[in-house]
Coordinates of C-alpha atoms in Angstrom, one line a residue:
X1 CA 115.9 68.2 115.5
X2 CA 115.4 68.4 119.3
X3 CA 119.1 69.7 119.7
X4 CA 118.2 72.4 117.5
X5 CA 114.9 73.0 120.1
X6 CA 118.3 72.6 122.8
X7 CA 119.7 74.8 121.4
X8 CA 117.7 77.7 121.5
X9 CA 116.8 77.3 125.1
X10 CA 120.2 77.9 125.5
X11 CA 120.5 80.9 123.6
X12 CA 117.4 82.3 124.8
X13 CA 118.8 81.2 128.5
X14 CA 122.2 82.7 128.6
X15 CA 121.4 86.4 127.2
X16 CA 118.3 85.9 130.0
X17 CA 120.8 85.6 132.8
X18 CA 123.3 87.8 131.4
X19 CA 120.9 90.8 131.2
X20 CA 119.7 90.2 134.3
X21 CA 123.0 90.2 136.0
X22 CA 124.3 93.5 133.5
X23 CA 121.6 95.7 134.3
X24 CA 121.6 95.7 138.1
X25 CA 124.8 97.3 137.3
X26 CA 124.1 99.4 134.7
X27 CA 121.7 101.1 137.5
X28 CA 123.9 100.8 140.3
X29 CA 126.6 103.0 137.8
X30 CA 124.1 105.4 136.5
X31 CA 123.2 106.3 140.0
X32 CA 126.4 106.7 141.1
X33 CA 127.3 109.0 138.2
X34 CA 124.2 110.8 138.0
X35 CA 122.9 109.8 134.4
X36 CA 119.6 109.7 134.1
X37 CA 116.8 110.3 131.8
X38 CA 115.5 114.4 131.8
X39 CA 112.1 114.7 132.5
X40 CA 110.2 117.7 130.3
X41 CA 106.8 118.1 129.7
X42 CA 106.6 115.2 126.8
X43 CA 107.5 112.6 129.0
X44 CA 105.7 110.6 130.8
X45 CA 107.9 109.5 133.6
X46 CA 108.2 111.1 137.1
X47 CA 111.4 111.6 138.8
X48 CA 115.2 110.1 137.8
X49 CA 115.0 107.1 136.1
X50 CA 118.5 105.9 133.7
X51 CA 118.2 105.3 130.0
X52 CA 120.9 102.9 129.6
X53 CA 119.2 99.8 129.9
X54 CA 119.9 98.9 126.2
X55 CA 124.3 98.4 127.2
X56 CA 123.1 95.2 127.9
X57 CA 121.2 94.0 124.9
X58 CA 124.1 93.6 122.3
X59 CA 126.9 92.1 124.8
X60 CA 124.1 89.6 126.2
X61 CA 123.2 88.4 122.5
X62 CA 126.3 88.4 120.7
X63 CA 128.3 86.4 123.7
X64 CA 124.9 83.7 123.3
X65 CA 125.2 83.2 120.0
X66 CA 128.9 82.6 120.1
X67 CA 128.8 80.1 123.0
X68 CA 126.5 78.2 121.5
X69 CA 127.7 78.1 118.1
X70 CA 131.3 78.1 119.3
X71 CA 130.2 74.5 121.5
X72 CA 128.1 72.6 118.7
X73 CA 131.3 73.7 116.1
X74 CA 133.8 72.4 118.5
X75 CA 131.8 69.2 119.9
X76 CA 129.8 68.1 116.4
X77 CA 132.4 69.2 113.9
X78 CA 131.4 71.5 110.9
X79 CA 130.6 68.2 108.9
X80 CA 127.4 67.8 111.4
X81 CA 126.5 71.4 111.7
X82 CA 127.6 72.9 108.4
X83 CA 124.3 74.8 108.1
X84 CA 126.2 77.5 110.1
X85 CA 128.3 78.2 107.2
X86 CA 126.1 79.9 105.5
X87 CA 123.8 81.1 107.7
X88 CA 126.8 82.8 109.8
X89 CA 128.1 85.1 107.0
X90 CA 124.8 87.1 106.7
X91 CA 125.0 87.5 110.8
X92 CA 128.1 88.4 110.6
X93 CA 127.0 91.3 108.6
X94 CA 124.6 92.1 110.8
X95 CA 126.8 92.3 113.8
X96 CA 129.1 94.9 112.5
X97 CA 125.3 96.6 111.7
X98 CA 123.9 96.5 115.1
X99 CA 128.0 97.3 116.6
X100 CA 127.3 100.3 114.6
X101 CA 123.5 101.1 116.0
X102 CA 124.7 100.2 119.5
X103 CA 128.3 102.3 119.7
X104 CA 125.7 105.9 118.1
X105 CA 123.3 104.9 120.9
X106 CA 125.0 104.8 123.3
X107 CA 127.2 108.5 122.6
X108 CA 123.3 109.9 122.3
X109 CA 122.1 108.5 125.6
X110 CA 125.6 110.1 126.8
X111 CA 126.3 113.0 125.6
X112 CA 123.7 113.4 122.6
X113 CA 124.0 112.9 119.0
X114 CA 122.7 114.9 115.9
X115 CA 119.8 113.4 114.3
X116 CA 122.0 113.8 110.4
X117 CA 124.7 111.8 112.3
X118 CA 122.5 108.9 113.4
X119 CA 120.9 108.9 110.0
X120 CA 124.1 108.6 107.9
X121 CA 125.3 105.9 110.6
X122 CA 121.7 104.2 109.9
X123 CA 122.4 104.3 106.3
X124 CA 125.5 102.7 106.5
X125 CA 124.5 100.3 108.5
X126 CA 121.5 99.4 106.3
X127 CA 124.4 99.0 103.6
X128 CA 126.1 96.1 105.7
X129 CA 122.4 94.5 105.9
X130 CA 122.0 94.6 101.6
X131 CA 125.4 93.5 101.4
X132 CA 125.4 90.6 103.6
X133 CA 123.1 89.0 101.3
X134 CA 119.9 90.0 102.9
X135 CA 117.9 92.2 100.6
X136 CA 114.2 92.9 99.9
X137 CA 114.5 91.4 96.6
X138 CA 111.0 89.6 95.8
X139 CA 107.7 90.8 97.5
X140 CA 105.6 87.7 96.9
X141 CA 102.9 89.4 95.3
X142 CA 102.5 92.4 97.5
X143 CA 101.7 95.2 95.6
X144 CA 101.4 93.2 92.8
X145 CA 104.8 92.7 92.7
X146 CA 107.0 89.5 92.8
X147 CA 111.1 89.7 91.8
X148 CA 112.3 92.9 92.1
X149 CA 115.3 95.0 89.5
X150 CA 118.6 95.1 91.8
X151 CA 119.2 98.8 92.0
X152 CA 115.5 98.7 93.1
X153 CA 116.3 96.3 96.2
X154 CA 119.3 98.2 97.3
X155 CA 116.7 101.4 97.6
X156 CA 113.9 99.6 98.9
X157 CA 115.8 97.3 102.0
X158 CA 117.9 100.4 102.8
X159 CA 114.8 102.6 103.2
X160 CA 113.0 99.9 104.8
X161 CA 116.1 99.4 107.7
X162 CA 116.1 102.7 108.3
X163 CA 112.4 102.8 108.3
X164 CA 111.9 99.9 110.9
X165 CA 114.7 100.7 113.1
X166 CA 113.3 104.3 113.6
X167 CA 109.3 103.2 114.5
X168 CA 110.9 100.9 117.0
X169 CA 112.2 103.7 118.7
X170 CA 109.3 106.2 118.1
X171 CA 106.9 103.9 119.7
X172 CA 108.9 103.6 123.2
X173 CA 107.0 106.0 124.7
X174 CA 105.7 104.0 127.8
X175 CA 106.9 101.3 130.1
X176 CA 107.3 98.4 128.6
X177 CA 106.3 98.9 124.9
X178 CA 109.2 98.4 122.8
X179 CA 110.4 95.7 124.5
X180 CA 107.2 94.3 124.6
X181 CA 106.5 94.5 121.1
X182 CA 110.0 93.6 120.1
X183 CA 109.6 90.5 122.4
X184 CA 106.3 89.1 120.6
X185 CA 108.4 89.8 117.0
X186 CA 111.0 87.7 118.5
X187 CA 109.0 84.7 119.5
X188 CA 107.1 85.1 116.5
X189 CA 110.4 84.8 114.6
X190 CA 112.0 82.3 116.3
X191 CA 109.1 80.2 116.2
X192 CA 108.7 80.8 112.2
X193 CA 112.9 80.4 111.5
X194 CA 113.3 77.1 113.5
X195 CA 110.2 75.0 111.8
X196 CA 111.5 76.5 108.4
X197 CA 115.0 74.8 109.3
X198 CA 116.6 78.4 109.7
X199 CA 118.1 77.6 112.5
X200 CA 121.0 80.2 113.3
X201 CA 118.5 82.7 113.3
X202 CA 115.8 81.0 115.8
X203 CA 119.2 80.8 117.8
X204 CA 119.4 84.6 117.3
X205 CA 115.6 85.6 117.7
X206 CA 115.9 83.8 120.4
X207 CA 118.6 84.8 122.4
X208 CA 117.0 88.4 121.5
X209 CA 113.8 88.0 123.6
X210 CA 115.8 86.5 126.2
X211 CA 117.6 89.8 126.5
X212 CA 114.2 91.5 126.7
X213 CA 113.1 89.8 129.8
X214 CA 115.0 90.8 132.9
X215 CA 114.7 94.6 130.8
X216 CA 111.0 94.2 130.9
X217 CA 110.9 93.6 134.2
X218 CA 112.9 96.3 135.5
X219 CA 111.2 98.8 132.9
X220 CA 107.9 97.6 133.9
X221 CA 107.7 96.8 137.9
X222 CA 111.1 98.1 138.7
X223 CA 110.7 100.8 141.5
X224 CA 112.0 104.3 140.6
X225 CA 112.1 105.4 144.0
X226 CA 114.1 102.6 145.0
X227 CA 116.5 103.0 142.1
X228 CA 115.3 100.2 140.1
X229 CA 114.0 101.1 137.3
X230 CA 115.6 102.0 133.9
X231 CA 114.6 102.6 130.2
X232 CA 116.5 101.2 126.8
X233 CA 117.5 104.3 125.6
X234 CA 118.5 105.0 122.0
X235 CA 121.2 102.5 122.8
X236 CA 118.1 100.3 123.3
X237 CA 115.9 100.7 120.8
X238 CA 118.3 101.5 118.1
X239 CA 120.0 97.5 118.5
X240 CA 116.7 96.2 118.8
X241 CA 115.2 98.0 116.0
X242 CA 118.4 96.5 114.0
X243 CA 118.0 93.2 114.9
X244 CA 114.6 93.2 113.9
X245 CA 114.4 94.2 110.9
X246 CA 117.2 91.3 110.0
X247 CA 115.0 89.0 111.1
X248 CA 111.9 90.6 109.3
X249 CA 114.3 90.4 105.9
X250 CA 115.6 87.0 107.0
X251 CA 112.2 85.6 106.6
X252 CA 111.7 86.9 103.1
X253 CA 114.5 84.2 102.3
X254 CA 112.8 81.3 103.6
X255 CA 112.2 78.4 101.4
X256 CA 108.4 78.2 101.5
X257 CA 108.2 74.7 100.3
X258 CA 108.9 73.7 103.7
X259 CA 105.5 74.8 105.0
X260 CA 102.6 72.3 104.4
X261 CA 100.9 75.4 103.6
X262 CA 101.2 78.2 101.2
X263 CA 101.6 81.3 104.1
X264 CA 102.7 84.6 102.5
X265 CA 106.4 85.7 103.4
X266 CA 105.8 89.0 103.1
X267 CA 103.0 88.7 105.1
X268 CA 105.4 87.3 108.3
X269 CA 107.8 89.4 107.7
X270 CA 105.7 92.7 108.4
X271 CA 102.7 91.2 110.5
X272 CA 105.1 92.0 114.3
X273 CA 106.1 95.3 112.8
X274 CA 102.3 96.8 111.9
X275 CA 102.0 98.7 115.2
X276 CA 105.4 100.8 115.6
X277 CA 105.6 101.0 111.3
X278 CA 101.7 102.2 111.1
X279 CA 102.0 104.5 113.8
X280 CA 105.3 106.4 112.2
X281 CA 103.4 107.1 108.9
X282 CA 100.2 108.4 111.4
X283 CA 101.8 110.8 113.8
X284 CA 104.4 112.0 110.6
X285 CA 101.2 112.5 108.9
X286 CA 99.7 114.3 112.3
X287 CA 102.4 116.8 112.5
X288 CA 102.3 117.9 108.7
X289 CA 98.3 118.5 108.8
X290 CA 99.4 120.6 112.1
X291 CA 102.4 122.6 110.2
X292 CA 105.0 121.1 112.8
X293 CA 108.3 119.9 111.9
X294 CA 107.4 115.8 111.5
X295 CA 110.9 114.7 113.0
X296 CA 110.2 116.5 116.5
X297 CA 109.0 115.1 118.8
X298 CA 105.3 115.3 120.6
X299 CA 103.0 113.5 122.5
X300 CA 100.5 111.9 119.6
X301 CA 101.5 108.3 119.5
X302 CA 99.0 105.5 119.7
X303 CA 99.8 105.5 123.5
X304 CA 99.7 108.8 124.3
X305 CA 95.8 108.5 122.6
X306 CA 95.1 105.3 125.1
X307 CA 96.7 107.6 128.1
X308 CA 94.2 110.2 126.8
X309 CA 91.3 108.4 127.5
X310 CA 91.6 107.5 130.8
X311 CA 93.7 104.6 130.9
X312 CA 96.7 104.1 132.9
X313 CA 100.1 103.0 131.5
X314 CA 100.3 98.9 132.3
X315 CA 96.4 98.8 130.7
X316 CA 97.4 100.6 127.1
X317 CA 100.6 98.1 127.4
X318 CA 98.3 95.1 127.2
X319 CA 95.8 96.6 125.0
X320 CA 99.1 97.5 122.3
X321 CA 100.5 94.3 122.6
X322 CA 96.7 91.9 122.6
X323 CA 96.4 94.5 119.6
X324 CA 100.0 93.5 117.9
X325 CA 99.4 89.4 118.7
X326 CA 95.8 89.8 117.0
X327 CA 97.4 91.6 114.0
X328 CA 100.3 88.5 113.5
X329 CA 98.1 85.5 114.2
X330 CA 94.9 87.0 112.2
X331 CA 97.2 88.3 109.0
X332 CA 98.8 84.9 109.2
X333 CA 96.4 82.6 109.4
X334 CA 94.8 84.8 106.2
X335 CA 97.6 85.0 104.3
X336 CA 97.3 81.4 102.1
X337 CA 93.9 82.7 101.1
X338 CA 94.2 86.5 100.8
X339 CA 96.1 88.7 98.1
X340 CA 99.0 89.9 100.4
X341 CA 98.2 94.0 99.3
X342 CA 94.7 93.5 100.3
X343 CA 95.3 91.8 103.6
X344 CA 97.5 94.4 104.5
X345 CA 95.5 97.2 102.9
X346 CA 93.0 95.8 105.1
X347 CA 95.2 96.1 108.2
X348 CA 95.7 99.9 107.4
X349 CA 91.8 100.3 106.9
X350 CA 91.3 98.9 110.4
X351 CA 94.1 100.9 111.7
X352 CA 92.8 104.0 110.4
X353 CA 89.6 103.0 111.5
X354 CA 90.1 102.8 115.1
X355 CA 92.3 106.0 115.3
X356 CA 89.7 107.2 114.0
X357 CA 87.3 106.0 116.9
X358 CA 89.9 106.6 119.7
X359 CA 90.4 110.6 118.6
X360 CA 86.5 110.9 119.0
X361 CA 86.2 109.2 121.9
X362 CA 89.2 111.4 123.3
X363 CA 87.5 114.7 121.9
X364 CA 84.2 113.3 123.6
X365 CA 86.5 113.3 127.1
X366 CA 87.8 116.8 126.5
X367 CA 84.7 118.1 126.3
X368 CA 83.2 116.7 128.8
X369 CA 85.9 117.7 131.5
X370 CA 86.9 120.5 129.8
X371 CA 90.6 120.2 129.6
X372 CA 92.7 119.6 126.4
X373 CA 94.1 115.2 126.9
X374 CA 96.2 115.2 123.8
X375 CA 98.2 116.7 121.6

């Protein structure tokens, strides 16, 4: 089992290095050629910072994944590691998916790409999740329900791809947030998919968050000024967000006999996604009550409402993410006691709650220095 412990070091490793060597690049080029990330009056930045930071994502996880499986294949024989077999053909799937997310994100951080065209693309890339095998096809209780009709799983794990993949990159709004998010998920994941015996996929989650690293630095502490700093882009967000939700789905498929005790899948699955998926369904929901077009965008994320009252960017980063790690380990850790819909409807009740609490305490701010904060 150690090898498999090996194994993802490596993974994790090699798309660490390789990121950090592509994206150097990536900002020498986009200096060179001018492409850069246009500052309006939404965001947050100052000055010319590139959005292409998320090239290097797919090329640094896809040419981990094959070393390594390619070496234990060649070197232990298929007899040893046959678990690949079938583990493999669901990636495979999700490959040509995330080709798909990467190759629209990357024409949009270039030259722009309607919002209908990315959806369809989305769509049909949610397709290639279903058909690979991994479907939403039991919820374990939540919302009282358990096995699920088929032409009710194709609707739900298509809406819920598209769903995911789009709050992943809603919420990058700030330095450092959906790759900081989308690196807790990861660990989380791989952490969950190797002691279940998944291991393809801890390789994969894995190799993922390795990707994130050298990003999150540059994203986070890289100088604008001195041309080192860059964001992820659609191209980013879009391949993360895809990857993700595989993984999310992935864990749905576990076999929970292997845990000594009775955690809710459903439960794992959705406990690193709460934040960017609960804040979607709020700002949609802020934009109706305000009779503006809900797929525009504005500044009324959970971030913007921390920037609001007072703090500064690297200070709502770490309340977001303490907030995201308190959500998986709490929701967890409740879940062999706790009806999955309550435990979750109790996660939106505390949600709400503190929205609640953050817009007062924002409004409280306005009035007292007499300028309008937030949107």
């Amino acid at each position: 089992m150690s090898s498999w412990i090996t194994n993802d070091l490596i993974s994790f490793s090699i798309a660490l290095v390789l990121a950090g060597i592509i994206i150097p690049q990536i900002l020498l080029i986009a200096f060179r050629k001018k492409l850069f990330d246009e500052v309006d009056e939404r965001k947050i930045h100052k000055g010319v910072v590139p959005r292409l930071g998320g090239i290097a994502f797919f090329p640094s996880i896809l040419f981990s994944i094959a070393v390594v499986v390619g070496f234990n294949l060649k070197f232990f024989g298929v007899e040893t590691f046959g678990v690949f077999t079938e583990s493999m053909v669901p990636v495979y799937f999700m490959i040509c998916a995330v080709l798909l997310m990467f190759l629209v994100g990357m024409a949009d951080d270039l030259v722009g790409v309607r919002y209908v065209a990315k959806f369809i693309v989305q769509i049909i890339a949610s397709l290639l999740i279903v058909f690979s095998g991994m479907s939403i096809d039991n919820l374990f209780g939540f919302l009282w329900l358990n096995e699920l009709p088929e032409w009710f799983v194709w609707m739900v794990t298509c809406f819920a791809v598209v769903y995911v993949v789009n709050a992943i990159n809603l919420i990058d709004g700030i330095d450092g947030l959906a790759s900081g998010l989308s690196t807790v998920a990861f660990v989380f994941y791989a952490v969950i998919f190797y002691y279940s015996g998944e291991y393809v996929y801890s390789m994969l989650s894995s190799a993922a968050a390795g990707t994130l690293f050298p990003f999150f630095y540059y994203n986070v502490f890289g100088n604008a000024k001195k041309q080192k700093k860059i964001f992820m882009g659609d191209t980013g967000a879009l391949t993360t967000g895809m990857i993700m939700v595989f993984c999310a789905i992935a864990v749905l498929h576990i076999d929970r006999t292997v845990f000594s005790t009775d955690y809710n899948l459903v439960v794992m699955a959705i406990s690193p996604l709460i934040i960017p998926c609960f804040d979607v369904v709020r700002v949609y929901l802020h934009r109706v009550e305000r009779h503006r077009n809900p797929f525009l965008p504005d500044k009324c994320h959970i971030h913007h409402k921390l920037l609001a009252l007072g703090l500064n960017q690297r200070t709502a980063l770490c309340v977001i993410m303490a907030w995201a790690v308190l959500f998986i380990v709490v929701n967890v850790v409740l879940s062999p006691y706790c009806n999955p819909t309550v435990l979750v409807g109790a996660d939106v009740l505390i949600w709400t709650l503190a929205n609640v609490i953050l817009s007062k305490a924002i409004a409280r701010r306005e009035r007292r220095l007499n300028v309008s904060l937030y949107d």
